[in-house]
Coordinates of C-alpha atoms in Angstrom, one line a residue:
Chain A
M184 CA 97.7 85.5 4.6
H185 CA 96.8 88.8 3.5
I186 CA 96.9 92.3 5.0
S187 CA 94.6 95.0 3.7
L188 CA 95.9 98.5 4.1
S189 CA 93.6 101.6 4.6
A190 CA 94.6 105.2 3.7
V191 CA 96.3 105.9 6.7
D192 CA 98.7 103.2 6.6
Y193 CA 99.7 104.3 3.0
A194 CA 100.1 107.8 4.4
V195 CA 102.5 106.6 7.2
I196 CA 104.5 104.7 4.7
V197 CA 104.5 107.5 2.2
I198 CA 105.8 110.2 4.9
Y199 CA 108.5 107.8 5.7
F200 CA 109.7 107.5 2.2
A201 CA 109.4 111.5 1.9
F202 CA 111.7 111.7 4.9
V203 CA 114.6 109.6 4.0
I204 CA 114.7 111.2 0.6
G205 CA 114.6 114.6 2.3
V206 CA 117.5 113.6 4.6
G207 CA 119.5 112.9 1.7
W208 CA 118.4 115.9 0.1
S209 CA 119.6 118.3 2.8
L210 CA 122.9 116.8 3.0
K211 CA 123.5 117.2 -0.7
R212 CA 125.3 120.6 -0.4
S213 CA 127.6 119.2 2.2
M214 CA 128.9 116.7 -0.3
K215 CA 132.3 118.3 -1.5
G216 CA 134.6 115.4 -1.9
S217 CA 135.3 111.8 -1.9
A218 CA 136.1 111.9 2.0
D219 CA 132.6 113.5 2.8
F220 CA 130.7 111.2 0.4
L221 CA 132.5 108.0 1.5
M222 CA 133.6 108.7 5.0
S223 CA 131.0 111.4 6.2
G224 CA 134.2 113.6 6.6
R225 CA 134.7 112.0 9.9
S226 CA 132.6 114.5 11.7
L227 CA 129.5 112.4 13.3
P228 CA 128.8 112.3 17.0
A229 CA 128.9 108.8 18.8
W230 CA 125.1 108.4 19.7
I231 CA 124.4 108.8 15.8
T232 CA 127.3 106.3 14.6
G233 CA 126.2 104.1 17.6
L234 CA 122.8 103.7 16.6
A235 CA 123.7 103.4 13.0
F236 CA 126.0 100.6 13.8
I237 CA 123.1 98.2 15.2
S238 CA 120.8 99.6 12.3
A239 CA 123.2 98.5 9.4
N240 CA 123.1 95.3 10.6
L241 CA 119.5 95.2 11.3
G242 CA 118.4 93.9 7.7
A243 CA 116.1 91.1 6.7
Q244 CA 118.0 88.0 8.2
E245 CA 117.8 89.9 11.6
V246 CA 114.2 90.9 12.0
I247 CA 112.4 87.9 10.2
G248 CA 115.1 85.5 10.7
M249 CA 115.4 86.0 14.5
A250 CA 111.7 85.9 15.1
A251 CA 111.7 82.6 13.4
S252 CA 114.6 81.3 15.4
G253 CA 112.6 82.3 18.5
A254 CA 109.7 80.2 17.6
K255 CA 112.2 77.4 16.5
Y256 CA 114.4 77.6 19.3
G257 CA 112.9 79.9 21.9
I258 CA 115.1 82.2 23.9
M259 CA 118.3 80.4 23.1
T260 CA 118.5 82.5 20.2
S261 CA 119.5 85.3 22.3
H262 CA 123.0 83.7 22.3
F263 CA 123.2 85.4 19.0
Y264 CA 122.9 88.8 20.9
W265 CA 124.6 88.1 24.2
I266 CA 127.0 85.7 23.3
G267 CA 127.3 86.3 19.5
A268 CA 127.4 90.1 19.5
I269 CA 127.8 92.0 22.8
P270 CA 131.3 90.9 23.7
A271 CA 133.0 91.4 20.1
M272 CA 131.3 94.9 20.1
V273 CA 133.1 95.6 23.3
F274 CA 136.3 94.1 22.1
L275 CA 135.8 96.3 18.9
G276 CA 135.6 99.3 20.9
L277 CA 137.9 99.0 23.3
F278 CA 140.7 97.1 21.4
M279 CA 140.5 97.3 17.8
L280 CA 139.4 100.8 17.0
P281 CA 142.5 102.6 18.2
F282 CA 144.2 100.9 15.1
Y283 CA 141.5 101.1 12.7
Y284 CA 140.5 104.9 13.4
G285 CA 144.0 105.7 14.5
S286 CA 145.7 104.4 11.6
K287 CA 143.9 106.7 9.3
A288 CA 142.9 103.7 7.3
R289 CA 139.8 104.6 5.1
S290 CA 138.5 100.9 5.0
V291 CA 139.0 97.8 6.6
P292 CA 140.8 96.3 3.8
E293 CA 143.0 99.2 3.8
Y294 CA 144.1 98.3 7.3
L295 CA 145.4 95.2 6.1
K296 CA 147.4 96.8 3.5
L297 CA 148.8 99.2 6.0
R298 CA 149.7 96.3 8.5
F299 CA 150.5 93.4 5.9
D300 CA 150.5 94.0 2.1
E301 CA 148.9 94.5 -1.1
K302 CA 147.7 90.8 -1.6
T303 CA 146.1 90.2 1.5
R304 CA 144.0 93.8 1.3
G305 CA 143.2 92.8 -2.4
F306 CA 142.0 89.3 -1.4
N307 CA 139.9 91.0 1.5
A308 CA 138.6 93.9 -0.6
A309 CA 137.4 91.8 -3.7
T310 CA 135.6 89.3 -1.6
F311 CA 134.2 91.9 0.5
A312 CA 132.8 93.8 -2.6
I313 CA 131.2 90.9 -4.1
M314 CA 129.6 90.0 -0.8
T315 CA 128.1 93.4 -0.3
V316 CA 126.6 93.5 -3.5
F317 CA 125.0 90.0 -2.9
S318 CA 123.6 90.9 0.5
S319 CA 122.0 94.1 -0.8
G320 CA 120.3 91.9 -3.5
I321 CA 119.2 89.4 -1.0
S322 CA 117.4 92.1 1.3
M323 CA 115.7 93.5 -1.8
H324 CA 114.4 89.9 -2.9
A325 CA 113.3 89.2 0.6
L326 CA 111.4 92.6 1.0
A327 CA 109.9 92.3 -2.4
S328 CA 108.8 88.7 -1.6
L329 CA 107.3 89.4 1.8
L330 CA 105.5 92.3 0.3
R331 CA 103.9 90.4 -2.6
L332 CA 102.8 87.8 -0.1
L333 CA 101.3 90.1 2.4
L334 CA 100.2 93.0 0.6
G335 CA 99.8 91.5 -3.0
W336 CA 102.2 94.1 -4.1
D337 CA 103.9 93.6 -7.5
Y338 CA 107.3 91.8 -7.0
N339 CA 108.9 94.1 -9.8
A340 CA 107.3 97.3 -8.5
C341 CA 108.5 96.4 -5.0
I342 CA 112.1 95.9 -6.2
A343 CA 112.1 99.1 -8.3
I344 CA 111.0 101.3 -5.6
A345 CA 113.1 100.1 -2.8
A346 CA 116.0 100.3 -5.1
A347 CA 115.3 103.8 -6.2
I348 CA 114.5 105.2 -2.8
V349 CA 118.0 103.5 -1.5
L350 CA 120.0 105.0 -4.4
V351 CA 118.5 108.4 -4.2
Y352 CA 119.2 108.9 -0.6
I353 CA 122.8 107.4 -1.0
F354 CA 123.4 109.2 -4.3
L355 CA 122.3 112.6 -2.7
G356 CA 124.0 112.4 0.8
G357 CA 126.5 109.5 0.5
L358 CA 127.6 107.6 3.8
S359 CA 126.1 110.6 6.0
S360 CA 122.7 110.1 4.4
A361 CA 122.7 106.2 5.1
I362 CA 124.1 106.9 8.6
Y363 CA 121.2 109.4 9.5
N364 CA 118.5 107.2 7.9
E365 CA 119.7 104.1 9.9
V366 CA 119.0 106.3 13.2
L367 CA 115.7 107.1 11.7
Q368 CA 115.1 103.7 10.8
F369 CA 116.3 102.5 14.5
C370 CA 113.7 104.5 16.0
L371 CA 111.1 103.6 13.6
I372 CA 111.5 99.8 14.4
V373 CA 111.5 100.2 18.0
A374 CA 108.3 102.4 17.5
G375 CA 106.8 100.0 15.2
F376 CA 107.7 96.7 17.0
A377 CA 107.5 97.8 20.7
P378 CA 103.5 97.8 20.5
L379 CA 103.3 94.5 18.7
V380 CA 105.3 92.7 21.4
F381 CA 103.2 94.4 24.3
L382 CA 99.8 93.4 22.8
G383 CA 101.1 89.8 22.1
L384 CA 102.4 89.2 25.7
K385 CA 99.3 90.8 27.3
D386 CA 97.4 88.4 25.0
V387 CA 99.4 85.4 25.9
G388 CA 99.0 86.5 29.7
G389 CA 102.5 87.8 30.5
W390 CA 106.0 86.3 30.7
S391 CA 104.8 83.7 33.5
A392 CA 102.1 82.5 31.4
L393 CA 104.1 82.5 28.4
Q394 CA 106.5 80.3 29.9
E395 CA 104.0 77.9 30.8
K396 CA 102.4 77.7 27.4
L397 CA 106.0 76.9 25.9
I398 CA 106.2 73.8 28.0
P399 CA 104.1 71.8 25.8
V400 CA 105.8 73.2 22.8
A401 CA 109.1 71.9 24.2
T402 CA 107.8 68.6 25.7
S403 CA 106.0 67.7 22.5
Q404 CA 109.4 67.7 20.8
G405 CA 111.0 65.6 23.1
Y406 CA 112.7 68.1 25.3
A407 CA 112.7 69.2 28.8
A408 CA 109.9 71.5 29.7
G409 CA 111.9 74.8 30.2
T410 CA 113.7 74.1 27.0
W411 CA 112.2 77.2 25.1
T412 CA 112.6 79.8 28.1
Q413 CA 115.9 78.9 29.2
S414 CA 119.1 79.9 27.5
W415 CA 121.7 78.0 29.2
S416 CA 120.2 75.1 31.1
H417 CA 120.0 72.6 28.1
L418 CA 123.1 73.2 26.3
G419 CA 125.2 70.2 28.2
T420 CA 124.7 68.1 25.1
A421 CA 123.4 69.0 21.9
N422 CA 120.8 66.3 22.0
A423 CA 119.0 68.4 24.8
N424 CA 118.1 71.4 22.8
P425 CA 116.5 72.3 19.3
M426 CA 119.6 74.0 18.1
G427 CA 121.4 70.8 18.1
V428 CA 124.7 72.3 19.5
E429 CA 126.5 72.1 22.8
W430 CA 127.9 74.6 25.0
F431 CA 131.5 74.5 23.4
G432 CA 130.4 74.6 19.7
L433 CA 128.0 77.5 20.9
V434 CA 130.7 79.7 22.7
M435 CA 133.7 78.8 20.5
G436 CA 132.0 78.7 17.1
L437 CA 129.4 81.5 17.8
G438 CA 130.6 83.4 20.5
F439 CA 134.4 83.7 19.5
V440 CA 135.0 82.8 15.8
L441 CA 131.8 83.9 14.0
S442 CA 130.8 86.6 16.2
F443 CA 134.4 88.2 16.6
G444 CA 134.8 87.6 12.6
Y445 CA 131.9 89.6 11.9
W446 CA 131.5 92.3 14.5
C447 CA 135.3 93.2 14.7
T448 CA 136.3 92.8 10.8
D449 CA 133.1 93.3 8.7
F450 CA 133.6 96.7 6.9
L451 CA 129.9 97.3 6.7
V452 CA 129.6 98.0 10.6
V453 CA 133.4 99.0 11.3
Q454 CA 132.5 101.9 8.5
R455 CA 129.8 103.3 10.8
A456 CA 132.4 103.8 13.8
L457 CA 135.0 105.2 11.3
A458 CA 132.7 108.0 10.7
A459 CA 132.7 109.2 14.0
K460 CA 134.3 112.6 14.9
S461 CA 137.3 111.3 17.1
L462 CA 138.8 108.3 18.4
S463 CA 136.8 108.4 21.5
A464 CA 133.8 108.5 19.7
A465 CA 134.8 106.0 17.4
R466 CA 135.6 103.9 20.4
R467 CA 132.0 104.6 22.0
T468 CA 130.3 103.6 18.8
P469 CA 130.0 100.0 19.1
L470 CA 129.5 100.3 23.0
I471 CA 126.6 102.8 22.4
A472 CA 125.3 100.3 19.9
A473 CA 125.8 97.3 22.5
I474 CA 123.3 98.9 24.8
P475 CA 119.9 98.6 22.7
K476 CA 121.5 95.5 21.1
M477 CA 121.4 93.4 24.3
F478 CA 117.5 94.4 24.7
F479 CA 116.7 93.7 21.0
P480 CA 115.8 89.9 21.8
L481 CA 112.5 91.5 23.4
L482 CA 111.7 93.1 20.1
V483 CA 112.7 90.4 17.7
I484 CA 113.0 87.0 19.4
L485 CA 110.2 87.4 21.8
P486 CA 107.7 87.8 18.9
G487 CA 108.6 84.4 17.5
M488 CA 108.1 82.8 21.1
I489 CA 104.5 84.5 21.7
V490 CA 103.2 83.3 18.2
I491 CA 104.5 79.7 18.8
A492 CA 102.7 79.9 22.4
L493 CA 99.1 81.3 20.9
P494 CA 96.4 78.7 21.1
H495 CA 96.1 76.6 18.3
V496 CA 92.9 77.0 16.4
G497 CA 91.7 73.6 15.1
G498 CA 94.9 71.9 15.8
H499 CA 96.8 74.5 13.6
S500 CA 99.5 76.9 14.8
V501 CA 98.4 80.4 13.9
L502 CA 101.5 80.3 11.6
P503 CA 100.9 79.7 7.8
L504 CA 102.1 76.5 6.6
T505 CA 105.1 76.1 4.0
A506 CA 104.6 73.9 0.9
D507 CA 106.1 70.7 3.0
G508 CA 103.0 71.3 5.7
T509 CA 105.4 72.7 8.4
P510 CA 104.8 76.1 10.0
D511 CA 106.3 79.2 8.3
Y512 CA 108.6 80.6 10.8
N513 CA 109.7 83.3 8.8
M514 CA 106.0 84.7 8.9
S515 CA 105.9 85.2 12.8
I516 CA 106.2 89.1 12.8
P517 CA 104.0 89.5 9.6
T518 CA 101.5 87.1 11.6
L519 CA 101.5 89.0 14.8
L520 CA 101.3 92.5 12.8
A521 CA 98.3 91.1 10.9
R522 CA 96.8 89.8 14.3
Y523 CA 97.0 92.8 16.6
L524 CA 97.5 96.0 15.0
P525 CA 94.6 98.2 13.7
S526 CA 95.2 100.6 10.7
G527 CA 97.2 103.3 11.6
L528 CA 99.7 101.6 13.8
L529 CA 99.6 98.7 11.0
G530 CA 101.2 101.3 9.0
V531 CA 104.0 101.9 11.3
G532 CA 104.7 98.6 11.9
L533 CA 104.8 97.7 8.5
T534 CA 107.1 100.7 7.9
A535 CA 109.3 99.4 10.4
L536 CA 109.6 96.3 8.3
I537 CA 110.4 98.0 5.2
A538 CA 112.6 100.1 7.1
S539 CA 114.8 97.4 8.5
F540 CA 115.1 95.9 4.9
M541 CA 116.3 99.3 3.4
S542 CA 118.8 99.8 6.3
G543 CA 120.3 96.5 5.5
M544 CA 120.5 97.5 1.7
A545 CA 121.7 101.0 2.2
G546 CA 124.4 99.7 4.6
N547 CA 125.6 97.1 2.0
V548 CA 125.7 99.9 -0.9
T549 CA 127.7 102.2 1.5
A550 CA 130.4 99.6 2.2
F551 CA 130.4 98.6 -1.4
N552 CA 131.0 102.0 -3.0
T553 CA 133.9 102.8 -0.5
V554 CA 135.7 99.6 -1.0
W555 CA 135.3 99.8 -4.6
T556 CA 136.4 103.4 -4.8
Y557 CA 139.6 103.3 -2.3
D558 CA 140.5 99.8 -2.3
L559 CA 140.0 98.5 -5.8
Y560 CA 139.8 101.4 -8.3
Q561 CA 142.2 103.8 -6.6
S562 CA 144.7 101.1 -6.0
Y563 CA 144.5 98.9 -8.7
M564 CA 142.9 100.6 -12.0
A565 CA 143.4 104.5 -11.6
P566 CA 145.9 105.4 -9.0
G567 CA 146.9 109.1 -8.6
R568 CA 143.8 110.8 -9.9
S569 CA 142.4 114.0 -8.5
D570 CA 140.0 113.8 -5.5
R571 CA 137.2 114.9 -7.9
H572 CA 137.8 111.9 -9.9
Y573 CA 137.4 109.7 -6.7
F574 CA 134.5 111.6 -5.8
W575 CA 132.9 111.1 -9.1
M576 CA 133.8 107.2 -8.9
G577 CA 131.8 107.2 -5.4
H578 CA 128.7 108.0 -7.2
V579 CA 129.2 105.9 -10.2
A580 CA 129.9 103.0 -7.7
T581 CA 126.8 103.8 -5.8
V582 CA 124.5 103.6 -9.1
A583 CA 126.4 100.2 -10.1
G584 CA 125.9 98.8 -6.6
V585 CA 122.4 99.3 -6.7
L586 CA 122.1 97.9 -10.2
L587 CA 124.0 95.0 -9.5
G588 CA 121.9 94.5 -6.4
I589 CA 118.7 94.5 -8.3
A590 CA 120.6 91.7 -10.6
T591 CA 121.1 89.4 -7.6
A592 CA 117.6 90.0 -6.3
Y593 CA 116.4 88.4 -9.6
L594 CA 119.0 85.8 -9.8
A595 CA 118.0 84.8 -6.0
S596 CA 114.2 84.6 -7.2
A597 CA 115.1 82.4 -10.1
F598 CA 117.9 80.2 -8.6
N599 CA 117.9 79.4 -4.9
N600 CA 120.5 77.0 -5.2
I601 CA 123.1 79.6 -6.3
M602 CA 122.5 81.8 -3.6
D603 CA 122.8 79.0 -1.2
L604 CA 126.1 78.1 -2.7
L605 CA 127.6 81.6 -2.7
Q606 CA 126.5 82.3 0.9
L607 CA 128.2 79.0 1.7
V608 CA 131.2 80.1 0.0
F609 CA 131.1 83.7 1.5
G610 CA 131.1 81.6 4.9
F611 CA 134.2 79.8 3.9
V612 CA 135.9 83.1 3.3
N613 CA 134.7 84.9 6.5
A614 CA 135.4 82.3 9.2
P615 CA 139.1 82.6 9.4
L616 CA 139.2 86.3 9.3
F617 CA 139.6 87.1 12.6
A618 CA 142.5 85.1 13.3
T619 CA 144.4 87.4 10.7
F620 CA 143.3 90.5 12.4
L621 CA 144.0 89.4 15.9
L622 CA 147.5 88.3 15.0
G623 CA 148.2 91.6 13.0
M624 CA 147.0 93.7 15.6
F625 CA 148.8 92.0 18.9
W626 CA 151.9 90.4 17.2
K627 CA 154.3 92.3 15.5
R628 CA 156.0 89.5 14.0
A629 CA 153.1 88.5 11.7
T630 CA 154.1 89.0 8.2
G631 CA 152.3 89.7 4.7
H632 CA 152.8 86.2 3.5
G633 CA 151.7 84.6 6.7
A634 CA 148.6 86.6 6.7
F635 CA 147.8 86.1 3.4
F636 CA 148.4 82.2 3.0
G637 CA 147.0 81.7 6.7
L638 CA 143.7 83.3 5.2
L639 CA 143.7 81.3 1.8
G640 CA 144.6 77.8 4.2
G641 CA 141.9 79.0 6.5
T642 CA 139.2 79.2 3.7
L643 CA 140.4 76.1 2.1
A644 CA 140.2 74.2 5.6
A645 CA 136.5 75.5 5.7
A646 CA 135.9 74.0 2.5
V647 CA 137.3 70.9 3.1
F648 CA 135.8 70.2 6.8
H649 CA 132.5 71.2 5.3
G650 CA 133.1 68.9 2.5
L651 CA 133.7 66.1 5.5
S652 CA 130.8 66.9 7.9
L653 CA 127.0 66.9 7.7
A654 CA 124.1 67.5 9.7
A655 CA 122.0 64.4 10.7
G656 CA 119.4 63.9 8.3
A657 CA 120.7 66.1 5.4
T658 CA 121.6 65.0 1.8
P659 CA 125.3 65.1 1.0
G660 CA 126.1 67.9 -1.6
L661 CA 125.4 71.5 -0.7
K662 CA 124.7 70.6 2.8
G663 CA 128.2 69.1 3.2
A664 CA 129.8 65.8 3.0
W665 CA 130.8 66.1 -0.4
I666 CA 133.9 64.4 0.2
A667 CA 132.6 62.0 2.8
P668 CA 130.3 62.1 5.8
D669 CA 133.2 61.7 8.5
F670 CA 131.7 64.1 11.1
V671 CA 128.0 64.0 11.5
F672 CA 126.6 66.9 13.6
R673 CA 123.0 67.0 15.4
S674 CA 122.1 70.3 13.1
E675 CA 123.3 72.6 10.4
M676 CA 123.9 75.1 13.0
A677 CA 126.3 73.0 15.0
Q678 CA 128.0 72.3 11.5
S679 CA 128.6 75.6 10.7
F680 CA 130.1 76.8 14.2
Y681 CA 132.5 74.0 13.9
V682 CA 133.5 74.9 10.3
A683 CA 134.2 78.3 11.7
I684 CA 136.3 76.7 14.4
V685 CA 138.3 74.8 12.0
A686 CA 138.9 77.6 9.6
W687 CA 140.1 79.9 12.5
S688 CA 142.4 77.5 14.0
T689 CA 144.0 76.6 10.6
C690 CA 144.3 80.2 9.7
F691 CA 145.8 81.2 13.1
I692 CA 148.4 78.2 13.2
L693 CA 149.0 78.8 9.4
T694 CA 149.9 82.6 9.8
V695 CA 152.1 81.9 13.0
L696 CA 154.1 79.1 11.3
I697 CA 154.5 81.3 7.8
S698 CA 155.2 84.4 9.8
L699 CA 158.0 82.7 11.7
A700 CA 159.4 81.2 8.4
T701 CA 159.4 84.5 6.3
R702 CA 161.2 88.0 6.9
R703 CA 159.3 90.7 8.1
N704 CA 158.1 93.0 5.7
K705 CA 157.3 95.9 7.7
T706 CA 159.8 97.7 10.4
D707 CA 158.7 98.9 13.7
A708 CA 158.2 102.5 12.5
E709 CA 156.1 101.3 9.6
L710 CA 153.9 99.5 12.2
H711 CA 153.6 102.4 14.7
G712 CA 149.8 102.8 15.2
L713 CA 148.9 99.5 14.0
V714 CA 149.9 97.0 16.1
Y715 CA 149.3 97.0 20.2
S716 CA 152.7 96.8 21.4
L717 CA 153.9 99.6 19.2
T718 CA 151.0 102.2 19.7
P719 CA 150.6 104.7 22.4
R720 CA 147.5 103.8 24.5
P721 CA 144.7 106.5 24.0
S722 CA 144.3 108.5 26.9
E723 CA 141.1 108.9 28.7
E724 CA 142.1 111.7 31.4
G725 CA 139.8 114.1 32.2
E726 CA 136.8 112.6 30.5
P727 CA 133.7 112.1 32.6
W728 CA 133.0 108.3 33.3
Y729 CA 130.3 107.8 30.7
R730 CA 132.8 109.2 27.8
R731 CA 135.4 106.4 28.8
P732 CA 135.4 103.4 26.8
V733 CA 136.9 100.9 29.4
V734 CA 134.0 102.1 31.8
V735 CA 131.1 101.9 29.5
G736 CA 132.4 98.7 28.2
S737 CA 132.5 97.1 31.6
I738 CA 129.2 98.2 32.4
V739 CA 127.6 96.8 29.1
L740 CA 129.7 93.5 29.7
A741 CA 128.3 93.3 33.3
V742 CA 124.8 94.0 32.3
T743 CA 125.2 91.4 29.5
L744 CA 126.3 88.8 32.1
L745 CA 123.2 89.6 34.3
L746 CA 120.9 88.8 31.5
N747 CA 122.5 85.8 30.9
F748 CA 122.1 84.8 34.6
L749 CA 118.3 85.8 34.8
F750 CA 117.5 83.9 31.6
R751 CA 119.8 81.1 32.2
Chain B
M1 CA 128.3 119.7 8.7
N2 CA 125.6 122.0 9.8
F3 CA 122.8 119.1 9.8
D4 CA 120.9 118.3 13.0
L5 CA 119.5 114.7 13.0
R6 CA 116.8 115.7 15.8
L7 CA 114.9 118.0 13.5
P8 CA 113.9 115.0 11.1
I9 CA 113.5 112.4 13.8
G10 CA 111.2 115.0 15.9
A11 CA 109.3 116.1 12.8
L12 CA 108.7 112.5 11.6
F13 CA 107.7 111.4 15.0
T14 CA 105.7 114.7 15.8
L15 CA 103.8 113.9 12.3
Y16 CA 103.3 110.3 13.2
G17 CA 102.0 110.9 16.6
A18 CA 99.5 113.8 15.5
L19 CA 98.4 111.2 12.8
L20 CA 97.8 108.3 15.0
V21 CA 96.1 110.2 17.8
S22 CA 93.8 112.0 15.4
Y23 CA 93.1 108.9 13.9
G24 CA 92.6 107.1 17.0
A25 CA 90.3 110.0 18.3
F26 CA 88.0 110.1 15.3
G27 CA 88.5 107.0 13.1
D28 CA 86.7 103.5 13.2
K29 CA 86.5 102.4 16.7
A30 CA 85.4 98.7 16.1
Q31 CA 88.9 97.5 14.9
Y32 CA 90.5 97.9 18.2
A33 CA 88.7 94.4 19.0
R34 CA 91.9 93.1 17.5
S35 CA 94.2 95.1 19.6
L36 CA 92.6 93.4 22.7
G37 CA 90.3 96.3 23.1
L38 CA 93.0 99.1 23.4
N39 CA 93.0 102.1 21.4
V40 CA 96.5 101.7 20.6
N41 CA 96.3 104.4 17.8
L42 CA 95.6 107.0 20.4
I43 CA 98.0 105.6 23.4
W44 CA 100.8 104.9 21.2
G45 CA 100.4 108.0 19.5
L46 CA 100.4 110.1 22.3
V47 CA 104.0 108.4 23.0
L48 CA 105.3 109.1 19.6
L49 CA 104.1 112.4 19.8
A50 CA 105.7 113.2 23.0
F51 CA 109.1 111.6 21.5
G52 CA 108.9 113.7 18.6
L53 CA 108.1 117.2 20.6
T54 CA 111.1 116.1 23.1
M55 CA 113.5 115.7 20.0
L56 CA 112.1 119.0 18.6
I57 CA 112.5 121.0 21.8
A58 CA 115.9 119.6 22.4
R59 CA 117.1 120.8 18.9
A60 CA 115.5 124.0 19.5
R61 CA 117.6 124.5 22.7
G62 CA 120.7 122.7 21.6
S63 CA 121.1 125.0 18.6
K64 CA 121.8 128.2 20.8
R65 CA 124.7 126.4 22.0
P66 CA 128.1 127.2 20.2

């Protein structure tokens, strides 16, 4: 598949690049110390941090991967939003941000240090820093591969340009620059993809025609007629749906463990809320983010469903084929871009795609430079230096983060297996995290030793369970069962949900047991503002209803429930 | 921080809107066969233009507030 651009499309792309750098440039003067550079001086309004909150997460995996899943699994993919994101985002806003923001911790690892101890922070900070570098590299690699495939652009040039632009705007304006650009990217993604979805849906003949055209897609693979357009009706058993997972694994694995683990503890997103100007604004950040987030399936999943419903030409799907002859689902959105958008709008759609990759990269770089500077450099390598020094180090870490990201991108293009292995290991590390935070925030008896060894145990349990489980049809090894294939799941997704459930439960139980067996290492006074029972409730007196987190959160949950019901 | 995001958002979308509208009005019309016969550059360009101008107007009014 090849798309050719005309002058107007290039103009759209170049204008966008000029704007993101311009935003960085105009913020240069307000960068006066490390807190401005790494934390935006805690000065931003909630609507900005809120839109940045979803945009930072809206990387390559999101746009390309969700459309691919839309084609592969249909509307069930929305569970990644309605079950796998919104409840956790509301929980973060209502219950967790008072501790993150109120404790004045500058990062998520620093909260762990205040609440537990140094080793728990060190473990979390180090693994997180490595993960962000790899994620930004993977984003870069995915962007360059896609542009090479679609436009015939040079891979090296794409990496160099994308890295240079992200580096320049973060170097100039720090976290503020990343956040403001993420809002710009959010607007652009909506502006670029909305006409695409409209044209695709119109071509198919509207929603009811789409439902009808997806019936043969489902029945030809041996599923019930409505499988692609009903999100809950086919979750009774793992055999009844293409995801290969049943309701319990989905709700507990995705909806609870993975979703809360990501949205409530990943510094990449939490950092956006911490940049808000007040506790109230910080708490509203994920709630404001949840409103567009719940409608995002329209923009990113629907294209995949449309692509798979389009009439087959000569027996072939409209998607290009991969090397082994199966449709390349990752090309869903690019296929629609090439099919429907004329020059002009094509430039906007392509810019939206590029913007989504760049926001994912920049989010990782800004999270990396903060954790590196405050949690690793200041804590272990050079404590007690002047703020000037850490301000300087923040800039150095930005450059280093981008350079390491570039190295990772090339590593990813050369050794696919190493990347798969790393992502697997990161999964093991992340799965138990939410148990540690939950106990830390709501049980004052949880101790530093309990948290640290609970986390290690949970990570180990994830690895062991992965070694004992396998998805049906997969080869033992990197995919699991490297000990023995004792548990066989219908799909890799189901396997990963259960790995997460095992890791979380192990971490939870171990942390409780070890905490009870060890002495508390923090007094009640030290835990003030860090634990629920020892923190005064934030007051919402005198605020209008739309600024009260509890009211907004309840509305968000009610609408999500309604969406689940409508597309059940 | 005296930075108002409504300015760059407004400017970017006004520029994009103007570009798409003029391209839709004066550019090659044959290519709209692929967008189901709709001159989407003109239509969506107007939407983006309206969004951009709204942001710019909001900024011009909002900056008077203390």
